[in-house]
Amino acid sequence: MAPVRGDGMRGLAVFISDIRNCKSKESEVKRMNKELANIRSKFKGDKTLDGYQKKKYVCKLLFIFLLGHDIDFGHMEAVNLLSSNKYSEKQIGYLFISVLVNTNSDLIKLIIQSIKNDLQSRNPIHVNLALQCIANIGSQDMAEAFSNEIPKLLVSGDTMDVVKQSAALCLLRLFRTCPEIIPGGEWTSRIIHLLNDHHMGVVTAATSLIDALVKKNPEEYKGCVSLAVSRLSRIFTSSYTDLQDYTYYFVPAPWLSVKLLRLLQNYNPPTEDPGVRGRLNECLETILNKAQEPPKSKKVQHSNAKNAVLFEAINLIIHNDSEANLLVRACNQLGQFLSNRETNLRYLALESMCHLATSEFSHEAVKKHQEVVILSMKMEKDVSVRQQAVDLLYAMCDRSNAEEIVQEMLNYLETADYSIREEMVLKVAILAEKYATDFTWYVDVILNLIRIAGDYVSEEVWYRVIQIVINREEVQGYAAKTVFEALQAPACHENMVKVGGYILGEFGNLIAGDSRSAPMVQFKILHSKYHLCSSMTRALLLSTYIKFINLFPEIRGTIQDVFRQDSNIRSADAELQQRASEYLQLSIVASKDVLATVLEEMPSFPERESSILAVLKKKKPGRVPENEIKEAKSPVPNHNTQNQNNHATNNSNHTSDLLGLSTPPSQQQNSQSTLIDVLGDIYNQSSGVNNAKKFLFKNNGVLFENEMIQIGVKSEFRQNLGRLGLFYGNKTQVPLTNFQPVLQWNTEDSKNLNVQIKAVDSTLDAGAQIQQMLTAECIDSYSDSPSLQLSFRYNGTPQSFTIKLPLTVNKFFEPTEMNSESFFARWKNLGGEKQRAQKVFKAQLPLDLPGAKNKLSGFGVQLLEGIDPNPDNMVCAGIIHTQSHQVGCLLRLEPNKQAQMFRLTVRASKEQVTNEICNLLVDQF
Amino acid sequence: MMQFMLLFSRQGKLRLQKWYVAHQDKVKKKITRELISTILARKPKMCSFLEYKESKIVYKRYASLYFCCAVEQEDNELLTLEIIHRYVELLDKYFGSVCELDIIFNFEKAYFILDELLVGGEIQETSKKNVLKAIAAQDVLQEDETPQGFFEDHGLG
């Protein structure tokens, strides 16, 4: 039987009991439908319902909703309840609204008046009900309707404390939807001074609000720092009784302490005032000291609250990253937690240590705990804790311990949870590359990775090992020998076959002297895997075979036979068929010299940053532990010695076609790489001058030209719209027929950049020029730019090539002028992980600062003078207009004349834009 | 800022849901379903924190009920556990040894108490005494009203 309910509504209790007594899902649904029908008829019936009945039925609807069913009526009745003069009815009305009404419902307009009335009530309980409802819905309408009342309630002298608390949080909620609601001006100091309020509840609520305001406008609210520090120091020096109800299991005001410690993390350094700084450090020391004291209670609540404050203090210490003493103490404290019996503490300690490992002050201290962390990785029962241990090992890895950590991670990988394998593979690959002193070790590690966890080894990983082997002569022989041995395994992973095929094709000759790995043996071992492999791998192996013909003329006959096999030369797969027949012809027709030239060893790859890191970042946005020790603030790029692999950047454009295997006709005509990819780019036919890159900085000019055709562009952009005229000029004496430009822009991207192209005549007369118009509308931010695939016949011969259109996202920039104050405020605001990107690159041309400035202006941003104290540094601002929103973007380009390098920093309010702008500009100066 | 709080039973039945960020109903249901099954599958000694999409999940079991909160990356996990505990204490004090049934039959009270503790996903009042005082004040307002229910429910109204 139903327990007695405090306030009547027996009908509700009976209904709930009925539902609970239902034996099956069907009977429950039946009972519920009966009730819904009943309520519906009551609401529609002629008899007017009184408040009590409405309340009861609305409550039943709420219960049905809680069971997980959709409710599509009853909203009007709930709205009526809001204006009831009985509190219990009003309260149920508000509850229904806050649980069931979405932010964009039409109903909101109806309830605003009722809320207004309650806000003006003299009864604080009514006022709070209204405030809680506003905070629950938090829509734009609400913000507009109450932008006057709520700030007043918050700072007015005669508002009661309970109301102030609700008002502060309600305002915070509205501020998140609509930042303009905060009045500013004299209000700033009145809001800040809430930190001095005598009521701890008010201070706690106000701290949450101020934290959000500071994030938006750090300069204006700077005054909060000293007040927050004073408040903290009062909490930690007070005797517990002062705080009465705000002491939680013997811990003084843990919620307020944590909020204040968070608030201070918005500034770096938190303060310049040595007095305030001293007091803050005292507080932090007190917190660390208290952690060493015996617990005042055995209850887990005590230790949780105490440690919550401790962890937040450690976060602040890490954030400040200036007090070596505090950092090392924090690290020791966390070290103790690593063997605590509370799983929660171990988890958090591992997480927090990850951050400590990136500080140069505490990196060494973290390393002392290596053994315990390795044990955690192996022994923890909970995979989420093991994951944290892996992250920490990655973060604490450096040259001194890399071999050991990588080995332990490899060992663990054999039994690791499937959920974390792929990530571990990436981490091992990155560490092995970054800290390899001996590249034979690196090769061993990667081949082990493939052996142990081949399925989880992504393309980037095996591309990278090949790049490195090709670029480093000293490991080539070793690599050939090792892959050859690895291929002996009866079941070896397809990725191993790929790496093996590639490396033996290049360097098989280095081990051919040994009879155990004679040419024929090498070929046989590879070919024994051929039939088990996917067609992509087979294509790669065919290339290996033709390279073998060059390296080992003695096995030419055998290989030609393989090319001639029906399964190759008549393969259903066009790629295999083509390779087999072309390679066969090549081996027959070409002289030895030609063969040697065509099949020459691959040239070195240009040194570039590892793309694996980018993959790792993409996999776990927001929380990739760093493996890089932050150096004490050095404003000038200092990368003469370590310029290659340290910066986590996104280089994806270049990596996808590293081996050029997967996409036969290379889309990227203008890839600036100098390597002639024998294996891949046999399709690349177009030569000619391609100026696509220059259009980053200009809107008009010649985009492409070869001996047949010239393509000119005129374009203009306004807000998020652009018009582009393409002018095709026939340079020949004959008409170009079947003339067909086709836009290449996939459907996914065209949701963000909508491009419409007008048709053109299919014949372009000799010496004539035709124009094609194209319109573009930027809907949302996007990466890359559309291409145009142009095909036509010249004298009956089909011609085809692809050109990038100058429609990169920077075209929608509006240059923005601002003074240094607002620039730095914005710069700081855009400090989030996803909002910044930085790259360091070598100057591509002799350093030319006026030229660089011109380029930046052409790029679409406003050059801001007098912002950076160093006149050589260029600082710019702009807004990218899209249909849905505007993306503010700031950038700084710092030349380093001695090193002939640039450092580019981009900050924008959207991650995709940040990365794209950074990618577009890198290597352009 | 807390994004939502869910209360569900060992059998996976949702008992209370409070959302501080706007989502479509469809999305809410999906998140709820996924979290309930993930959490129920976890063993007792495992840690109380999970990564879920962009947020951190903090959960704890009290008798037959699971309390599960989603907070943002910068929020403090341990203190979120204590928000849950404070809420349980408040329910316990209000109902007198609270059990799952109390929350089922008096779900609206459970909401009212939660609204006094958290507003817009942030803690409003951490003092147990002050929250209970506020709830008691609400109850006084209710008692002032005529006890109409009895008559209505028996068709005498």
PDB file of C-alpha atoms in Angstrom, chain A residues 754-885:
ATOM      1  CA  ASN A 754      27.516  26.209 -49.969  1.00  0.00           C
ATOM      2  CA  VAL A 755      28.943  26.669 -53.465  1.00  0.00           C
ATOM      3  CA  GLN A 756      26.807  27.130 -56.575  1.00  0.00           C
ATOM      4  CA  ILE A 757      28.357  27.060 -59.997  1.00  0.00           C
ATOM      5  CA  LYS A 758      26.823  28.133 -63.296  1.00  0.00           C
ATOM      6  CA  ALA A 759      27.124  25.868 -66.307  1.00  0.00           C
ATOM      7  CA  VAL A 760      29.382  26.852 -69.245  1.00  0.00           C
ATOM      8  CA  ASP A 761      29.480  25.959 -72.929  1.00  0.00           C
ATOM      9  CA  SER A 762      31.140  22.685 -73.636  1.00  0.00           C
ATOM     10  CA  THR A 763      33.314  24.169 -76.382  1.00  0.00           C
ATOM     11  CA  LEU A 764      35.990  26.776 -75.874  1.00  0.00           C
ATOM     12  CA  ASP A 765      36.991  28.233 -79.208  1.00  0.00           C
ATOM     13  CA  ALA A 766      40.576  28.768 -80.239  1.00  0.00           C
ATOM     14  CA  GLY A 767      41.968  31.918 -78.644  1.00  0.00           C
ATOM     15  CA  ALA A 768      38.658  32.635 -76.917  1.00  0.00           C
ATOM     16  CA  GLN A 769      37.854  33.297 -73.308  1.00  0.00           C
ATOM     17  CA  ILE A 770      34.719  32.342 -71.419  1.00  0.00           C
ATOM     18  CA  GLN A 771      33.559  33.275 -68.014  1.00  0.00           C
ATOM     19  CA  GLN A 772      31.979  31.123 -65.356  1.00  0.00           C
ATOM     20  CA  MET A 773      30.329  32.537 -62.273  1.00  0.00           C
ATOM     21  CA  LEU A 774      30.379  30.862 -58.924  1.00  0.00           C
ATOM     22  CA  THR A 775      28.738  31.947 -55.684  1.00  0.00           C
ATOM     23  CA  ALA A 776      29.696  30.814 -52.222  1.00  0.00           C
ATOM     24  CA  GLU A 777      27.927  31.159 -48.941  1.00  0.00           C
ATOM     25  CA  CYS A 778      29.701  30.385 -45.702  1.00  0.00           C
ATOM     26  CA  ILE A 779      27.218  28.677 -43.393  1.00  0.00           C
ATOM     27  CA  ASP A 780      29.582  27.488 -40.723  1.00  0.00           C
ATOM     28  CA  SER A 781      33.321  27.213 -40.338  1.00  0.00           C
ATOM     29  CA  TYR A 782      35.045  24.652 -42.522  1.00  0.00           C
ATOM     30  CA  SER A 783      38.470  23.397 -43.503  1.00  0.00           C
ATOM     31  CA  ASP A 784      40.276  23.121 -46.796  1.00  0.00           C
ATOM     32  CA  SER A 785      38.631  24.510 -49.917  1.00  0.00           C
ATOM     33  CA  PRO A 786      36.631  23.162 -52.831  1.00  0.00           C
ATOM     34  CA  SER A 787      38.413  21.998 -55.976  1.00  0.00           C
ATOM     35  CA  LEU A 788      37.526  22.265 -59.572  1.00  0.00           C
ATOM     36  CA  GLN A 789      38.094  19.305 -61.767  1.00  0.00           C
ATOM     37  CA  LEU A 790      38.503  20.501 -65.318  1.00  0.00           C
ATOM     38  CA  SER A 791      38.367  18.113 -68.212  1.00  0.00           C
ATOM     39  CA  PHE A 792      38.356  18.736 -71.955  1.00  0.00           C
ATOM     40  CA  ARG A 793      39.652  17.340 -75.178  1.00  0.00           C
ATOM     41  CA  TYR A 794      42.530  18.919 -76.972  1.00  0.00           C
ATOM     42  CA  ASN A 795      43.002  17.555 -80.494  1.00  0.00           C
ATOM     43  CA  GLY A 796      41.024  14.538 -79.428  1.00  0.00           C
ATOM     44  CA  THR A 797      43.238  13.789 -76.419  1.00  0.00           C
ATOM     45  CA  PRO A 798      41.451  13.900 -73.076  1.00  0.00           C
ATOM     46  CA  GLN A 799      42.958  16.288 -70.577  1.00  0.00           C
ATOM     47  CA  SER A 800      42.027  16.518 -66.979  1.00  0.00           C
ATOM     48  CA  PHE A 801      43.332  18.225 -63.940  1.00  0.00           C
ATOM     49  CA  THR A 802      42.205  19.510 -60.616  1.00  0.00           C
ATOM     50  CA  ILE A 803      42.783  22.920 -59.133  1.00  0.00           C
ATOM     51  CA  LYS A 804      42.044  24.178 -55.666  1.00  0.00           C
ATOM     52  CA  LEU A 805      39.631  27.082 -55.728  1.00  0.00           C
ATOM     53  CA  PRO A 806      40.615  30.130 -53.712  1.00  0.00           C
ATOM     54  CA  LEU A 807      37.730  29.717 -51.286  1.00  0.00           C
ATOM     55  CA  THR A 808      39.557  29.112 -48.058  1.00  0.00           C
ATOM     56  CA  VAL A 809      37.796  30.174 -44.886  1.00  0.00           C
ATOM     57  CA  ASN A 810      39.942  33.303 -44.490  1.00  0.00           C
ATOM     58  CA  LYS A 811      38.098  34.852 -47.425  1.00  0.00           C
ATOM     59  CA  PHE A 812      35.248  35.582 -45.036  1.00  0.00           C
ATOM     60  CA  PHE A 813      37.397  37.611 -42.719  1.00  0.00           C
ATOM     61  CA  GLU A 814      36.460  41.106 -41.804  1.00  0.00           C
ATOM     62  CA  PRO A 815      39.484  43.013 -40.531  1.00  0.00           C
ATOM     63  CA  THR A 816      38.909  44.278 -37.001  1.00  0.00           C
ATOM     64  CA  GLU A 817      40.572  47.269 -35.428  1.00  0.00           C
ATOM     65  CA  MET A 818      41.057  47.224 -31.674  1.00  0.00           C
ATOM     66  CA  ASN A 819      43.200  48.802 -29.017  1.00  0.00           C
ATOM     67  CA  SER A 820      45.748  46.927 -27.009  1.00  0.00           C
ATOM     68  CA  GLU A 821      43.558  46.680 -23.944  1.00  0.00           C
ATOM     69  CA  SER A 822      40.735  44.908 -25.660  1.00  0.00           C
ATOM     70  CA  PHE A 823      43.168  42.883 -27.714  1.00  0.00           C
ATOM     71  CA  PHE A 824      44.854  41.441 -24.655  1.00  0.00           C
ATOM     72  CA  ALA A 825      41.553  40.891 -22.913  1.00  0.00           C
ATOM     73  CA  ARG A 826      40.333  38.860 -25.850  1.00  0.00           C
ATOM     74  CA  TRP A 827      43.641  37.092 -26.205  1.00  0.00           C
ATOM     75  CA  LYS A 828      43.426  35.924 -22.630  1.00  0.00           C
ATOM     76  CA  ASN A 829      39.842  34.869 -23.047  1.00  0.00           C
ATOM     77  CA  LEU A 830      40.771  32.654 -25.899  1.00  0.00           C
ATOM     78  CA  GLY A 831      43.208  30.693 -23.782  1.00  0.00           C
ATOM     79  CA  GLY A 832      41.389  27.372 -23.885  1.00  0.00           C
ATOM     80  CA  GLU A 833      43.067  24.246 -25.149  1.00  0.00           C
ATOM     81  CA  LYS A 834      40.934  24.203 -28.278  1.00  0.00           C
ATOM     82  CA  GLN A 835      41.172  27.877 -28.935  1.00  0.00           C
ATOM     83  CA  ARG A 836      44.849  28.159 -29.511  1.00  0.00           C
ATOM     84  CA  ALA A 837      47.225  26.765 -32.019  1.00  0.00           C
ATOM     85  CA  GLN A 838      50.858  27.427 -32.485  1.00  0.00           C
ATOM     86  CA  LYS A 839      53.418  26.451 -35.053  1.00  0.00           C
ATOM     87  CA  VAL A 840      57.050  27.166 -35.532  1.00  0.00           C
ATOM     88  CA  PHE A 841      58.410  26.973 -39.014  1.00  0.00           C
ATOM     89  CA  LYS A 842      61.472  27.882 -41.038  1.00  0.00           C
ATOM     90  CA  ALA A 843      61.238  30.945 -43.204  1.00  0.00           C
ATOM     91  CA  GLN A 844      60.532  29.789 -46.738  1.00  0.00           C
ATOM     92  CA  LEU A 845      61.977  32.938 -48.269  1.00  0.00           C
ATOM     93  CA  PRO A 846      64.594  35.350 -47.012  1.00  0.00           C
ATOM     94  CA  LEU A 847      62.997  37.178 -44.123  1.00  0.00           C
ATOM     95  CA  ASP A 848      60.945  40.052 -45.505  1.00  0.00           C
ATOM     96  CA  LEU A 849      58.887  41.816 -42.869  1.00  0.00           C
ATOM     97  CA  PRO A 850      57.068  44.415 -45.007  1.00  0.00           C
ATOM     98  CA  GLY A 851      56.226  41.594 -47.401  1.00  0.00           C
ATOM     99  CA  ALA A 852      54.888  39.491 -44.574  1.00  0.00           C
ATOM    100  CA  LYS A 853      52.747  42.393 -43.416  1.00  0.00           C
ATOM    101  CA  ASN A 854      51.296  42.787 -46.876  1.00  0.00           C
ATOM    102  CA  LYS A 855      50.495  39.130 -46.962  1.00  0.00           C
ATOM    103  CA  LEU A 856      48.671  39.282 -43.662  1.00  0.00           C
ATOM    104  CA  SER A 857      46.588  42.223 -44.854  1.00  0.00           C
ATOM    105  CA  GLY A 858      45.819  40.299 -47.997  1.00  0.00           C
ATOM    106  CA  PHE A 859      44.881  37.349 -45.859  1.00  0.00           C
ATOM    107  CA  GLY A 860      41.995  39.431 -44.585  1.00  0.00           C
ATOM    108  CA  VAL A 861      42.979  40.366 -41.067  1.00  0.00           C
ATOM    109  CA  GLN A 862      43.700  43.790 -39.628  1.00  0.00           C
ATOM    110  CA  LEU A 863      47.321  44.458 -38.734  1.00  0.00           C
ATOM    111  CA  LEU A 864      47.349  46.068 -35.326  1.00  0.00           C
ATOM    112  CA  GLU A 865      50.195  48.462 -34.658  1.00  0.00           C
ATOM    113  CA  GLY A 866      51.555  49.221 -31.250  1.00  0.00           C
ATOM    114  CA  ILE A 867      50.176  46.115 -29.565  1.00  0.00           C
ATOM    115  CA  ASP A 868      53.320  44.097 -29.354  1.00  0.00           C
ATOM    116  CA  PRO A 869      56.265  45.898 -27.755  1.00  0.00           C
ATOM    117  CA  ASN A 870      58.545  44.229 -30.295  1.00  0.00           C
ATOM    118  CA  PRO A 871      57.965  46.128 -33.564  1.00  0.00           C
ATOM    119  CA  ASP A 872      58.996  43.122 -35.633  1.00  0.00           C
ATOM    120  CA  ASN A 873      56.181  41.009 -34.296  1.00  0.00           C
ATOM    121  CA  MET A 874      52.958  41.202 -36.243  1.00  0.00           C
ATOM    122  CA  VAL A 875      49.658  41.139 -34.419  1.00  0.00           C
ATOM    123  CA  CYS A 876      46.348  40.891 -36.256  1.00  0.00           C
ATOM    124  CA  ALA A 877      42.641  40.569 -35.636  1.00  0.00           C
ATOM    125  CA  GLY A 878      39.672  39.648 -37.733  1.00  0.00           C
ATOM    126  CA  ILE A 879      36.206  38.197 -37.634  1.00  0.00           C
ATOM    127  CA  ILE A 880      35.119  35.344 -39.838  1.00  0.00           C
ATOM    128  CA  HIS A 881      31.533  35.734 -40.911  1.00  0.00           C
ATOM    129  CA  THR A 882      29.438  32.634 -41.254  1.00  0.00           C
ATOM    130  CA  GLN A 883      25.712  32.505 -41.537  1.00  0.00           C
ATOM    131  CA  SER A 884      25.227  30.990 -38.119  1.00  0.00           C
ATOM    132  CA  HIS A 885      27.778  32.933 -36.138  1.00  0.00           C
TER     133      HIS A 885
END
